[in-house]
Short mmCIF file of C-alpha atoms in Angstrom, two decimals:
data_model
loop_
_atom_site.label_atom_id
_atom_site.label_comp_id
_atom_site.label_asym_id
_atom_site.label_seq_id
_atom_site.Cartn_x
_atom_site.Cartn_y
_atom_site.Cartn_z
CA MET A 1 16.88 -28.18 29.57
CA THR A 2 19.04 -28.75 26.52
CA HIS A 3 18.49 -28.31 22.81
CA ALA A 4 19.90 -29.24 19.42
CA VAL A 5 19.34 -27.35 16.14
CA LYS A 6 18.89 -29.34 12.93
CA HIS A 7 19.10 -27.84 9.45
CA LEU A 8 16.35 -29.26 7.28
CA GLU A 9 15.74 -28.39 3.62
CA LYS A 10 16.36 -24.81 2.49
CA LEU A 11 15.19 -22.41 5.22
CA LYS A 12 13.53 -24.98 7.46
CA ARG A 13 15.03 -25.66 10.88
CA CYS A 14 14.14 -27.85 13.83
CA ILE A 15 15.07 -27.43 17.47
CA THR A 16 14.72 -30.50 19.66
CA ILE A 17 14.35 -29.51 23.30
CA SER A 18 14.89 -32.04 26.07
CA LEU A 19 12.77 -31.48 29.17
CA PRO A 20 13.72 -33.50 32.31
CA ARG A 21 10.73 -35.51 33.51
CA LYS A 22 11.23 -34.39 37.10
CA ASP A 23 10.97 -30.73 36.09
CA VAL A 24 7.82 -31.43 34.09
CA ALA A 25 6.29 -33.42 36.94
CA LYS A 26 6.99 -30.61 39.38
CA ALA A 27 5.41 -28.03 37.08
CA VAL A 28 2.38 -30.29 36.49
CA ARG A 29 1.90 -30.64 40.25
CA THR A 30 1.98 -26.85 40.63
CA HIS A 31 -0.53 -26.47 37.77
CA LEU A 32 -2.88 -29.04 39.31
CA ASP A 33 -2.66 -27.33 42.72
CA LYS A 34 -3.84 -24.07 41.09
CA LEU A 35 -6.53 -25.93 39.18
CA ASN A 36 -7.74 -27.53 42.42
CA LYS A 37 -8.74 -24.12 43.74
CA ARG A 38 -10.92 -23.31 40.73
CA ILE A 39 -12.73 -26.51 39.80
CA ARG A 40 -15.75 -28.13 41.48
CA ILE A 41 -16.13 -31.93 41.67
CA ASP A 42 -19.13 -33.54 43.32
CA GLY A 43 -18.31 -34.98 46.72
CA PHE A 44 -15.34 -32.72 47.42
CA ARG A 45 -15.00 -29.26 48.88
CA PRO A 46 -13.25 -26.60 46.77
CA GLY A 47 -9.51 -27.12 46.94
CA LYS A 48 -9.81 -30.53 48.60
CA VAL A 49 -9.89 -32.82 45.57
CA PRO A 50 -7.30 -35.60 46.07
CA MET A 51 -4.30 -35.40 43.74
CA PRO A 52 -4.83 -38.91 42.25
CA ILE A 53 -8.30 -37.85 41.06
CA LEU A 54 -6.89 -34.64 39.60
CA GLN A 55 -4.16 -36.65 37.88
CA GLN A 56 -6.74 -39.05 36.45
CA ARG A 57 -9.02 -36.32 35.09
CA TYR A 58 -6.63 -33.51 34.18
CA GLY A 59 -3.15 -35.05 34.21
CA GLU A 60 -2.76 -35.52 30.45
CA GLU A 61 -4.15 -32.06 29.62
CA SER A 62 -1.96 -30.43 32.29
CA THR A 63 1.14 -32.26 31.10
CA PHE A 64 0.54 -31.08 27.53
CA LYS A 65 0.09 -27.47 28.65
CA VAL A 66 3.16 -27.52 30.91
CA VAL A 67 5.38 -29.09 28.25
CA GLN A 68 4.09 -26.61 25.68
CA ASP A 69 4.69 -23.64 27.96
CA LEU A 70 8.16 -24.77 29.07
CA SER A 71 9.37 -25.65 25.58
CA SER A 72 7.93 -22.46 24.05
CA LYS A 73 9.57 -20.28 26.67
CA TYR A 74 12.89 -22.04 26.22
CA PHE A 75 12.57 -21.90 22.43
CA PHE A 76 12.09 -18.13 22.35
CA ASP A 77 14.95 -17.71 24.82
CA VAL A 78 17.14 -19.60 22.34
CA VAL A 79 15.84 -17.49 19.45
CA LYS A 80 16.74 -14.30 21.30
CA GLN A 81 20.10 -15.60 22.53
CA ASP A 82 21.19 -16.90 19.10
CA SER A 83 19.66 -13.96 17.15
CA ILE A 84 17.56 -16.33 15.05
CA ARG A 85 15.35 -14.44 12.57
CA LEU A 86 12.06 -16.32 12.52
CA ALA A 87 9.88 -16.32 9.41
CA GLY A 88 6.35 -17.38 10.23
CA THR A 89 4.92 -19.20 13.24
CA PRO A 90 6.86 -22.11 14.80
CA VAL A 91 5.12 -25.50 14.91
CA LEU A 92 5.45 -27.59 18.07
CA ASP A 93 5.13 -31.38 17.90
CA TRP A 94 3.67 -33.18 20.91
CA PRO A 95 6.66 -34.39 22.95
CA LYS A 96 8.06 -37.86 22.53
CA GLU A 97 9.78 -39.61 25.41
CA LYS A 98 13.49 -39.83 24.72
CA ASP A 99 13.78 -43.52 25.70
CA ALA A 100 10.80 -44.43 23.52
CA GLU A 101 12.44 -42.71 20.54
CA GLN A 102 15.48 -44.92 21.05
CA GLY A 103 13.34 -48.09 21.01
CA GLN A 104 13.51 -48.64 24.79
CA GLU A 105 10.68 -48.93 27.23
CA PRO A 106 10.60 -45.63 29.11
CA GLU A 107 11.20 -45.80 32.84
CA LYS A 108 8.31 -43.79 34.21
CA GLU A 109 9.90 -42.82 37.49
CA ALA A 110 13.52 -42.35 36.38
CA ASP A 111 14.83 -38.80 36.83
CA ASP A 112 16.95 -39.01 33.71
CA THR A 113 14.00 -39.78 31.42
CA ASN A 114 13.27 -36.76 29.27
CA TYR A 115 10.60 -35.43 26.99
CA ALA A 116 11.91 -34.59 23.51
CA VAL A 117 10.00 -31.70 21.97
CA ASP A 118 10.50 -30.89 18.30
CA ILE A 119 9.81 -27.30 17.22
CA GLN A 120 9.99 -26.70 13.47
CA PHE A 121 10.33 -23.22 12.03
CA GLU A 122 11.61 -21.22 9.09
CA VAL A 123 14.24 -18.51 9.08
CA PHE A 124 14.79 -15.57 6.79
CA PRO A 125 17.53 -16.07 4.19
CA ASP A 126 20.86 -14.33 4.48
CA ILE A 127 20.66 -11.90 1.54
CA GLN A 128 23.81 -10.23 0.26
CA PHE A 129 23.40 -7.16 -1.95
CA GLY A 130 25.93 -5.77 -4.40
CA ASP A 131 26.65 -2.09 -4.93
CA PHE A 132 23.83 -1.74 -7.53
CA SER A 133 26.20 -0.14 -10.03
CA ASP A 134 25.07 -2.66 -12.67
CA CYS A 135 21.44 -1.57 -12.34
CA ALA A 136 20.37 0.13 -15.60
CA VAL A 137 16.95 1.80 -15.78
CA THR A 138 15.15 4.36 -17.90
CA ARG A 139 13.44 7.40 -16.40
CA ARG A 140 10.61 8.40 -18.74
CA THR A 141 9.45 12.00 -18.29
CA THR A 142 7.06 14.24 -20.17
CA THR A 143 6.11 17.89 -20.51
CA ILE A 144 2.53 18.92 -19.94
CA GLY A 145 1.48 21.47 -22.55
CA ASP A 146 -1.73 22.98 -23.93
CA ALA A 147 -2.59 19.81 -25.90
CA GLU A 148 -2.58 17.68 -22.75
CA VAL A 149 -4.65 20.24 -20.85
CA ASP A 150 -7.14 20.48 -23.74
CA ARG A 151 -7.51 16.69 -23.70
CA ALA A 152 -8.07 16.69 -19.92
CA LEU A 153 -10.78 19.35 -20.27
CA GLU A 154 -12.41 17.33 -23.03
CA ILE A 155 -12.47 14.30 -20.73
CA ALA A 156 -14.02 16.47 -17.99
CA ARG A 157 -16.73 17.59 -20.44
CA HIS A 158 -17.47 13.99 -21.40
CA LYS A 159 -17.82 13.04 -17.74
CA ARG A 160 -20.42 15.79 -17.33
CA GLY A 161 -22.12 15.10 -20.66
CA HIS A 162 -24.56 12.48 -21.86
CA TYR A 163 -25.05 10.39 -24.99
CA HIS A 164 -27.69 9.76 -27.66
CA GLU A 165 -27.80 6.88 -30.09
CA ARG A 166 -26.96 7.88 -33.63
CA GLY A 167 -29.99 7.70 -35.91
CA SER A 168 -32.49 8.27 -33.10
CA GLU A 169 -34.35 11.47 -32.39
CA SER A 170 -33.63 13.17 -29.07
CA GLU A 171 -34.23 16.48 -27.34
CA HIS A 172 -30.84 17.54 -28.69
CA GLY A 173 -31.41 16.42 -32.28
CA ASP A 174 -30.01 13.45 -34.22
CA ALA A 175 -26.41 14.60 -34.90
CA GLY A 176 -27.30 15.70 -38.41
CA GLY A 177 -28.58 12.27 -39.33
CA GLN A 178 -25.06 10.81 -39.49
CA LEU A 179 -24.90 7.11 -38.64
CA GLU A 180 -21.15 6.61 -39.06
CA VAL A 181 -18.85 6.46 -36.04
CA GLN A 182 -17.00 9.73 -35.39
CA MET A 183 -14.11 10.59 -33.07
CA GLY A 184 -15.57 11.47 -29.67
CA ASP A 185 -18.42 8.97 -29.99
CA ARG A 186 -19.03 6.36 -27.34
CA VAL A 187 -19.13 2.92 -28.91
CA THR A 188 -19.81 -0.58 -27.67
CA VAL A 189 -18.03 -3.21 -29.73
CA GLU A 190 -17.54 -6.94 -29.72
CA LEU A 191 -13.95 -8.03 -30.32
CA ILE A 192 -12.67 -11.44 -31.38
CA ASN A 193 -8.93 -12.09 -31.29
CA HIS A 194 -7.48 -14.42 -33.91
CA TRP A 195 -4.03 -14.50 -32.34
CA GLU A 196 -3.90 -18.19 -31.47
CA ALA A 197 -5.58 -18.98 -34.77
CA GLN A 198 -2.81 -17.15 -36.63
CA ALA A 199 -0.16 -19.17 -34.82
CA GLU A 200 -1.97 -22.38 -35.73
CA GLU A 201 -2.41 -21.25 -39.33
CA SER A 202 1.29 -20.49 -39.60
CA ALA A 203 2.23 -23.94 -38.28
CA GLU A 204 -0.40 -25.94 -40.14
CA SER A 205 -1.04 -23.99 -43.36
CA ALA A 206 -0.25 -26.96 -45.59
CA GLN A 207 -2.65 -29.25 -43.74
CA LYS A 208 -5.42 -26.66 -43.85
CA GLU A 209 -5.02 -26.07 -47.57
CA GLU A 210 -5.20 -29.79 -48.22
CA ALA A 211 -8.27 -30.12 -46.00
CA GLN A 212 -10.02 -27.30 -47.85
CA GLU A 213 -9.27 -28.89 -51.24
CA THR A 214 -10.72 -32.23 -50.20
CA SER A 215 -13.73 -30.75 -48.39
CA SER A 216 -16.97 -32.46 -49.39
CA GLU A 217 -18.82 -29.20 -49.74
CA GLY A 218 -15.93 -27.04 -50.85
CA GLN A 219 -17.71 -23.96 -49.47
CA PRO A 220 -16.43 -21.36 -46.97
CA GLU A 221 -17.73 -21.48 -43.44
CA SER A 222 -20.90 -19.61 -42.67
CA ALA A 223 -20.82 -16.76 -40.14
CA ALA A 224 -22.44 -19.02 -37.55
CA GLU A 225 -19.96 -21.83 -38.20
CA ASN A 226 -17.07 -19.40 -38.10
CA GLU A 227 -18.21 -18.02 -34.73
CA ALA A 228 -18.76 -21.53 -33.34
CA ASN A 229 -15.31 -22.66 -34.47
CA ALA A 230 -13.75 -19.50 -33.03
CA GLU A 231 -15.32 -20.26 -29.66
CA GLN A 232 -14.06 -23.83 -29.79
CA ARG A 233 -10.55 -22.50 -30.39
CA GLY A 234 -10.92 -20.28 -27.32
CA HIS A 235 -11.49 -17.00 -29.20
CA GLN A 236 -14.42 -15.84 -27.12
CA PRO A 237 -15.95 -12.47 -28.10
CA GLN A 238 -15.10 -9.63 -25.70
CA THR A 239 -17.43 -6.65 -25.26
CA ARG A 240 -15.91 -3.23 -24.64
CA THR A 241 -17.33 0.27 -24.34
CA PHE A 242 -15.11 3.32 -24.77
CA ILE A 243 -14.91 6.85 -26.14
CA LEU A 244 -12.97 7.20 -29.35
CA GLY A 245 -10.01 9.52 -29.05
CA LEU A 246 -10.07 9.75 -25.24
CA GLU A 247 -9.45 6.33 -23.81
CA ALA A 248 -6.31 4.24 -24.21
CA ILE A 249 -6.93 1.58 -26.88
CA PHE A 250 -4.98 0.29 -29.86
CA PRO A 251 -4.71 3.06 -32.49
CA GLU A 252 -5.44 0.51 -35.24
CA LEU A 253 -8.76 -0.27 -33.56
CA GLU A 254 -9.73 3.41 -33.50
CA THR A 255 -8.84 3.77 -37.17
CA ALA A 256 -10.86 0.68 -38.07
CA ILE A 257 -13.98 1.79 -36.19
CA VAL A 258 -14.22 5.35 -37.47
CA GLY A 259 -16.71 5.42 -40.36
CA MET A 260 -18.40 2.12 -39.42
CA LYS A 261 -22.09 1.88 -38.60
CA LYS A 262 -24.06 -0.14 -36.10
CA SER A 263 -23.88 -3.90 -36.87
CA ASP A 264 -20.93 -3.45 -39.24
CA VAL A 265 -18.16 -6.08 -39.01
CA LYS A 266 -14.52 -5.56 -39.95
CA THR A 267 -11.35 -7.63 -39.60
CA PHE A 268 -8.08 -5.72 -39.41
CA ASP A 269 -4.43 -6.15 -38.48
CA LEU A 270 -2.71 -4.46 -35.56
CA THR A 271 0.66 -4.54 -33.83
CA LEU A 272 0.58 -5.12 -30.08
CA PRO A 273 2.70 -2.80 -27.88
CA VAL A 274 6.17 -3.99 -26.94
CA ASP A 275 5.15 -3.70 -23.27
CA TYR A 276 2.00 -5.81 -23.76
CA PHE A 277 1.13 -7.69 -20.56
CA ASP A 278 1.64 -11.10 -22.20
CA PRO A 279 5.30 -11.30 -23.32
CA LYS A 280 4.36 -14.05 -25.78
CA TRP A 281 2.48 -11.50 -27.92
CA ALA A 282 4.35 -8.28 -27.11
CA GLY A 283 5.27 -6.45 -30.31
CA GLN A 284 3.57 -9.09 -32.48
CA ALA A 285 1.44 -8.36 -35.58
CA VAL A 286 -1.97 -9.98 -34.96
CA ARG A 287 -5.52 -9.87 -36.30
CA GLN A 288 -8.77 -8.79 -34.70
CA THR A 289 -12.44 -8.73 -35.75
CA VAL A 290 -14.67 -5.91 -34.48
CA THR A 291 -18.47 -5.79 -34.56
CA VAL A 292 -20.10 -2.44 -33.75
CA LYS A 293 -22.99 -2.97 -31.33
CA THR A 294 -23.96 0.63 -30.44
CA VAL A 295 -22.91 4.10 -31.57
CA GLU A 296 -23.68 7.14 -29.39
CA TRP A 297 -22.82 10.75 -30.02
CA ALA A 298 -21.93 13.04 -27.13
CA HIS A 299 -23.94 16.07 -26.04
CA LEU A 300 -21.35 17.94 -23.99
CA PRO A 301 -21.61 21.01 -21.76
CA GLU A 302 -19.91 24.17 -22.94
CA LEU A 303 -16.90 25.59 -21.10
CA ASN A 304 -18.98 28.50 -19.87
CA ASP A 305 -19.58 30.21 -16.52
CA GLU A 306 -22.06 27.52 -15.49
CA PHE A 307 -19.50 24.77 -16.12
CA LEU A 308 -16.76 26.71 -14.29
CA LYS A 309 -19.05 27.26 -11.32
CA SER A 310 -19.88 23.56 -11.14
CA GLU A 311 -16.14 22.83 -11.02
CA ASN A 312 -15.57 25.55 -8.36
CA PHE A 313 -13.41 27.80 -10.55
CA GLU A 314 -13.81 31.53 -11.17
CA ASN A 315 -12.43 31.55 -14.71
CA LEU A 316 -11.10 29.31 -17.45
CA GLU A 317 -7.46 30.22 -16.75
CA ALA A 318 -7.76 28.95 -13.16
CA LEU A 319 -9.34 25.71 -14.37
CA ARG A 320 -6.59 25.15 -16.93
CA ALA A 321 -3.90 25.86 -14.33
CA ALA A 322 -5.46 23.31 -11.95
CA GLN A 323 -5.70 20.72 -14.73
CA GLN A 324 -2.05 21.26 -15.65
CA LYS A 325 -0.93 20.83 -12.04
CA ALA A 326 -3.01 17.64 -11.71
CA LEU A 327 -1.52 16.25 -14.93
CA GLU A 328 2.01 17.07 -13.78
CA THR A 329 1.36 15.21 -10.52
CA GLU A 330 -0.09 12.27 -12.45
CA ALA A 331 2.91 12.22 -14.81
CA GLU A 332 5.30 12.23 -11.85
CA ASN A 333 3.45 9.29 -10.27
CA ARG A 334 3.52 7.37 -13.54
CA THR A 335 7.25 7.99 -13.92
CA LYS A 336 7.80 6.69 -10.39
CA ALA A 337 5.64 3.62 -11.09
CA LEU A 338 7.71 2.68 -14.14
CA LEU A 339 10.98 3.24 -12.27
CA ARG A 340 9.71 1.12 -9.39
CA THR A 341 8.90 -1.71 -11.79
CA GLU A 342 12.36 -1.59 -13.36
CA VAL A 343 14.07 -1.55 -9.96
CA ILE A 344 11.97 -4.51 -8.81
CA GLU A 345 12.85 -6.48 -11.96
CA TYR A 346 16.53 -5.75 -11.38
CA LEU A 347 16.40 -6.79 -7.72
CA LEU A 348 14.50 -10.00 -8.49
CA ASN A 349 17.01 -10.99 -11.16
CA ALA A 350 20.11 -9.91 -9.21
CA THR A 351 19.13 -11.41 -5.84
CA GLN A 352 19.40 -15.15 -5.46
CA CYS A 353 17.68 -16.44 -2.35
CA ASP A 354 15.14 -18.96 -1.11
CA VAL A 355 11.79 -17.62 0.02
CA PRO A 356 10.18 -18.94 3.24
CA GLU A 357 7.14 -21.06 2.44
CA SER A 358 5.19 -19.26 5.16
CA LEU A 359 5.59 -15.94 3.30
CA ILE A 360 4.47 -17.52 0.02
CA ARG A 361 1.43 -19.05 1.70
CA GLU A 362 0.55 -15.70 3.24
CA GLU A 363 0.63 -14.06 -0.20
CA GLN A 364 -1.60 -16.81 -1.59
CA TYR A 365 -4.20 -16.09 1.08
CA VAL A 366 -3.93 -12.33 0.51
CA GLN A 367 -4.62 -12.82 -3.21
CA PHE A 368 -7.46 -15.22 -2.52
CA GLU A 369 -9.06 -12.84 -0.04
CA GLN A 370 -8.90 -9.94 -2.51
CA MET A 371 -10.47 -12.10 -5.23
CA PHE A 372 -13.09 -13.49 -2.84
CA ARG A 373 -14.20 -10.03 -1.72
CA ARG A 374 -14.45 -8.83 -5.35
CA ILE A 375 -16.63 -11.77 -6.39
CA PHE A 376 -18.86 -11.91 -3.31
CA PRO A 377 -19.96 -8.48 -1.98
CA ASP A 378 -21.32 -10.06 1.21
CA ALA A 379 -17.77 -11.16 2.03
CA GLN A 380 -17.12 -7.63 3.31
CA LYS A 381 -18.81 -8.76 6.52
CA LEU A 382 -16.23 -11.49 7.07
CA THR A 383 -12.86 -11.04 8.72
CA SER A 384 -9.67 -12.28 7.08
CA GLU A 385 -9.45 -15.06 9.66
CA GLU A 386 -13.00 -16.24 8.92
CA ILE A 387 -12.28 -16.41 5.19
CA ARG A 388 -9.10 -18.40 5.80
CA GLN A 389 -10.80 -20.84 8.15
CA ARG A 390 -13.47 -21.63 5.57
CA HIS A 391 -11.15 -22.14 2.62
CA ASN A 392 -8.10 -24.38 2.52
CA LEU A 393 -6.29 -23.22 -0.60
CA PRO A 394 -4.52 -25.67 -2.91
CA ALA A 395 -0.75 -25.47 -2.64
CA ASP A 396 -0.47 -24.19 -6.23
CA PHE A 397 -3.08 -21.42 -5.98
CA MET A 398 -1.58 -18.44 -7.88
CA TYR A 399 1.80 -19.77 -6.79
CA ASP A 400 3.97 -17.95 -9.32
CA THR A 401 2.45 -14.59 -8.46
CA ALA A 402 2.64 -15.33 -4.74
CA ILE A 403 6.32 -16.28 -4.81
CA ARG A 404 7.15 -13.17 -6.86
CA ARG A 405 5.33 -10.88 -4.43
CA ALA A 406 6.79 -12.66 -1.41
CA LYS A 407 10.31 -12.42 -2.79
CA THR A 408 9.82 -8.75 -3.65
CA GLY A 409 8.63 -7.96 -0.15
CA LEU A 410 11.47 -9.97 1.37
CA ILE A 411 14.10 -8.15 -0.70
CA PHE A 412 12.72 -4.73 0.19
CA SER A 413 12.51 -5.66 3.88
CA GLU A 414 16.15 -6.76 3.90
CA LEU A 415 17.28 -3.70 1.96
CA ILE A 416 15.45 -1.43 4.40
CA ARG A 417 16.79 -3.31 7.44
CA GLN A 418 20.41 -3.53 6.31
CA HIS A 419 20.68 0.12 5.27
CA ALA A 420 18.38 1.72 7.90
CA LEU A 421 15.88 3.05 5.35
CA THR A 422 12.78 3.11 7.53
CA ALA A 423 10.41 6.07 7.31
CA GLN A 424 11.52 9.11 9.33
CA LYS A 425 9.28 11.57 11.17
CA GLU A 426 10.03 14.40 8.76
CA GLN A 427 9.05 12.16 5.85
CA LEU A 428 5.74 11.32 7.52
CA ASP A 429 5.08 15.01 8.17
CA ALA A 430 5.84 15.83 4.53
CA GLN A 431 3.44 13.12 3.36
CA PHE A 432 0.73 14.43 5.71
CA GLN A 433 1.16 17.87 4.14
CA THR A 434 0.96 16.41 0.62
CA PHE A 435 -2.29 14.62 1.41
CA ALA A 436 -3.69 17.75 3.00
CA ASN A 437 -2.87 19.84 -0.09
CA GLU A 438 -4.36 17.26 -2.45
CA GLN A 439 -7.59 16.97 -0.48
CA SER A 440 -7.81 20.65 0.57
CA LEU A 441 -7.91 19.63 4.22
CA PRO A 442 -6.18 20.98 7.33
CA VAL A 443 -2.98 19.06 7.86
CA GLU A 444 -4.02 18.46 11.49
CA ASP A 445 -7.04 16.45 10.28
CA VAL A 446 -4.88 14.28 8.04
CA GLN A 447 -2.38 13.69 10.82
CA ARG A 448 -5.16 12.82 13.25
CA PHE A 449 -6.59 10.30 10.79
CA PHE A 450 -3.31 8.40 10.37
CA MET A 451 -2.28 8.61 14.01
CA GLY A 452 -5.67 7.23 15.02
CA SER A 453 -5.32 4.12 12.87
CA GLY A 454 -2.41 1.75 13.32
CA GLU A 455 -3.24 -0.01 10.04
CA HIS A 456 -3.19 3.18 7.96
CA LEU A 457 -0.09 4.56 9.70
CA ASN A 458 1.84 1.32 9.23
CA GLY A 459 0.79 1.24 5.59
CA LEU A 460 2.10 4.78 5.07
CA LYS A 461 5.37 3.95 6.82
CA ALA A 462 5.79 0.87 4.61
CA TYR A 463 5.16 2.96 1.48
CA ILE A 464 7.75 5.58 2.49
CA SER A 465 10.29 2.93 3.48
CA GLU A 466 9.91 1.17 0.15
CA GLN A 467 10.37 4.47 -1.69
CA ASN A 468 13.53 5.06 0.38
CA ALA A 469 14.83 1.67 -0.77
CA ILE A 470 14.05 2.42 -4.42
CA ASN A 471 15.81 5.79 -4.18
CA PHE A 472 18.77 4.09 -2.49
CA VAL A 473 19.16 1.79 -5.50
CA LEU A 474 18.60 4.60 -8.01
CA GLU A 475 21.33 6.71 -6.43
CA LYS A 476 23.83 4.04 -7.49
CA ALA A 477 22.17 2.94 -10.73
CA GLN A 478 22.82 3.91 -14.34
CA ILE A 479 19.81 6.04 -15.30
CA LYS A 480 18.95 6.80 -18.90
CA GLU A 481 16.69 9.83 -19.35
CA GLU A 482 13.98 9.60 -22.01
CA SER A 483 11.42 12.27 -22.87
CA VAL A 484 8.10 10.84 -24.12
CA SER A 485 4.61 12.11 -24.80
CA PHE A 486 2.08 12.03 -21.99
CA LYS A 487 0.03 9.46 -23.94
CA THR A 488 3.04 7.15 -24.28
CA LEU A 489 3.84 7.53 -20.59
CA ALA A 490 0.23 6.81 -19.65
CA GLU A 491 -0.03 3.73 -21.86
CA ALA A 492 3.27 2.31 -20.61
CA SER A 493 2.39 2.78 -16.94
CA THR A 494 -1.34 1.96 -16.86
CA SER A 495 -0.95 -1.79 -16.40
CA VAL A 496 1.86 -1.22 -13.92
CA MET A 497 -0.18 1.17 -11.76
CA ASN A 498 -3.18 -1.18 -11.83
CA ARG A 499 -1.00 -3.83 -10.16
CA MET A 500 0.35 -1.51 -7.46
#
């Protein structure tokens, strides 16, 4: 057998393997002899079926299997011998006779007539990393003090509390008869963004003024017309429920809502954060209309012995100490999440490489499966393979996200491989101990859980290896330290952690 390697576009390759017909014929004869002992054909005893009949019935199928087996074995021998790094599953084309490819009539009995088998595959790119000295990141840290602990305890009280509508009698009163929204209330509001409208107004202000002057009625739009036009422009109302003062929202929205009553409507200006998820609007001054749908005041449990007992603490000092430790752990995780994002952005920008299409396609299916299982609860009964067999995704399905995730994974894999950054036993043991401490479980139980599940253990190893790679880059990077409030740290990292 011989072979030739062709370089196709980007990372695609093709190996053409030539299989001598006499070798294939010999292997087919051996395969048919084995088949003869297993099959039953009317009129013949087991193992006594004449070879011409076997050739007629099973010759084509046997030839395909033999050629596939021989070419696959030879292909993987070549891959091992030449240290080819395969990305994805190779695709084998049904063999073409060499003479037929050349436009000649194949000589069926000639020993020098070959089968030409094309096997197409992708390889991993050859990625070269620099020394990472040009990597500049910011490590945002915070100090957890009494104010942060007080806020955490207030959140805990709200989780254990319940709510009554303002203006309605209840077993706990009517909040002094106050109807206005107060800090700590739970509100449901309807929000309409006028961001796109503002952009249009800025670009077409002259035309709009002229249209208003020549309007047949000359009257402002009614509320119904305004809402209908807003919907046509794509400004669909969004309903949100949150607790004022406790949940991360725009501060301008909180200020606007306080003092409003049920059914009140207000339009106000706000400035979007510089790290807003849509770069187009990050840091921009925009306008929003809020309609208050419901206003509920909170009836909260006191921080008394009963509350402490329900939280399994003997005294308030122990509860506060536990809350502070939990917040410090949360702050550390948020700091790591932001650093991880900055390192990933650096690596994506600094690393120029093609990404195998098979890896991109795999990410597309992973994203589709996650979305499919969220939308259809019954999909939990289906395996990943069943979902993929039923749905042939368009080539552009979430392509930009898929290529970004595939490239990120590829870069980390190469970084880990080239610098031997895989998870070590002592790191696994340390992580087992961390999980045990967090869940108040014996470390042996945690270890048994991971060791008993290949999926969970491999996931933990991948997490540790990736963290090793991030730390490897950070050791050589330029790191700017910045102290921020816990609220600022939380707001900056929330969207990042939701994507992790």
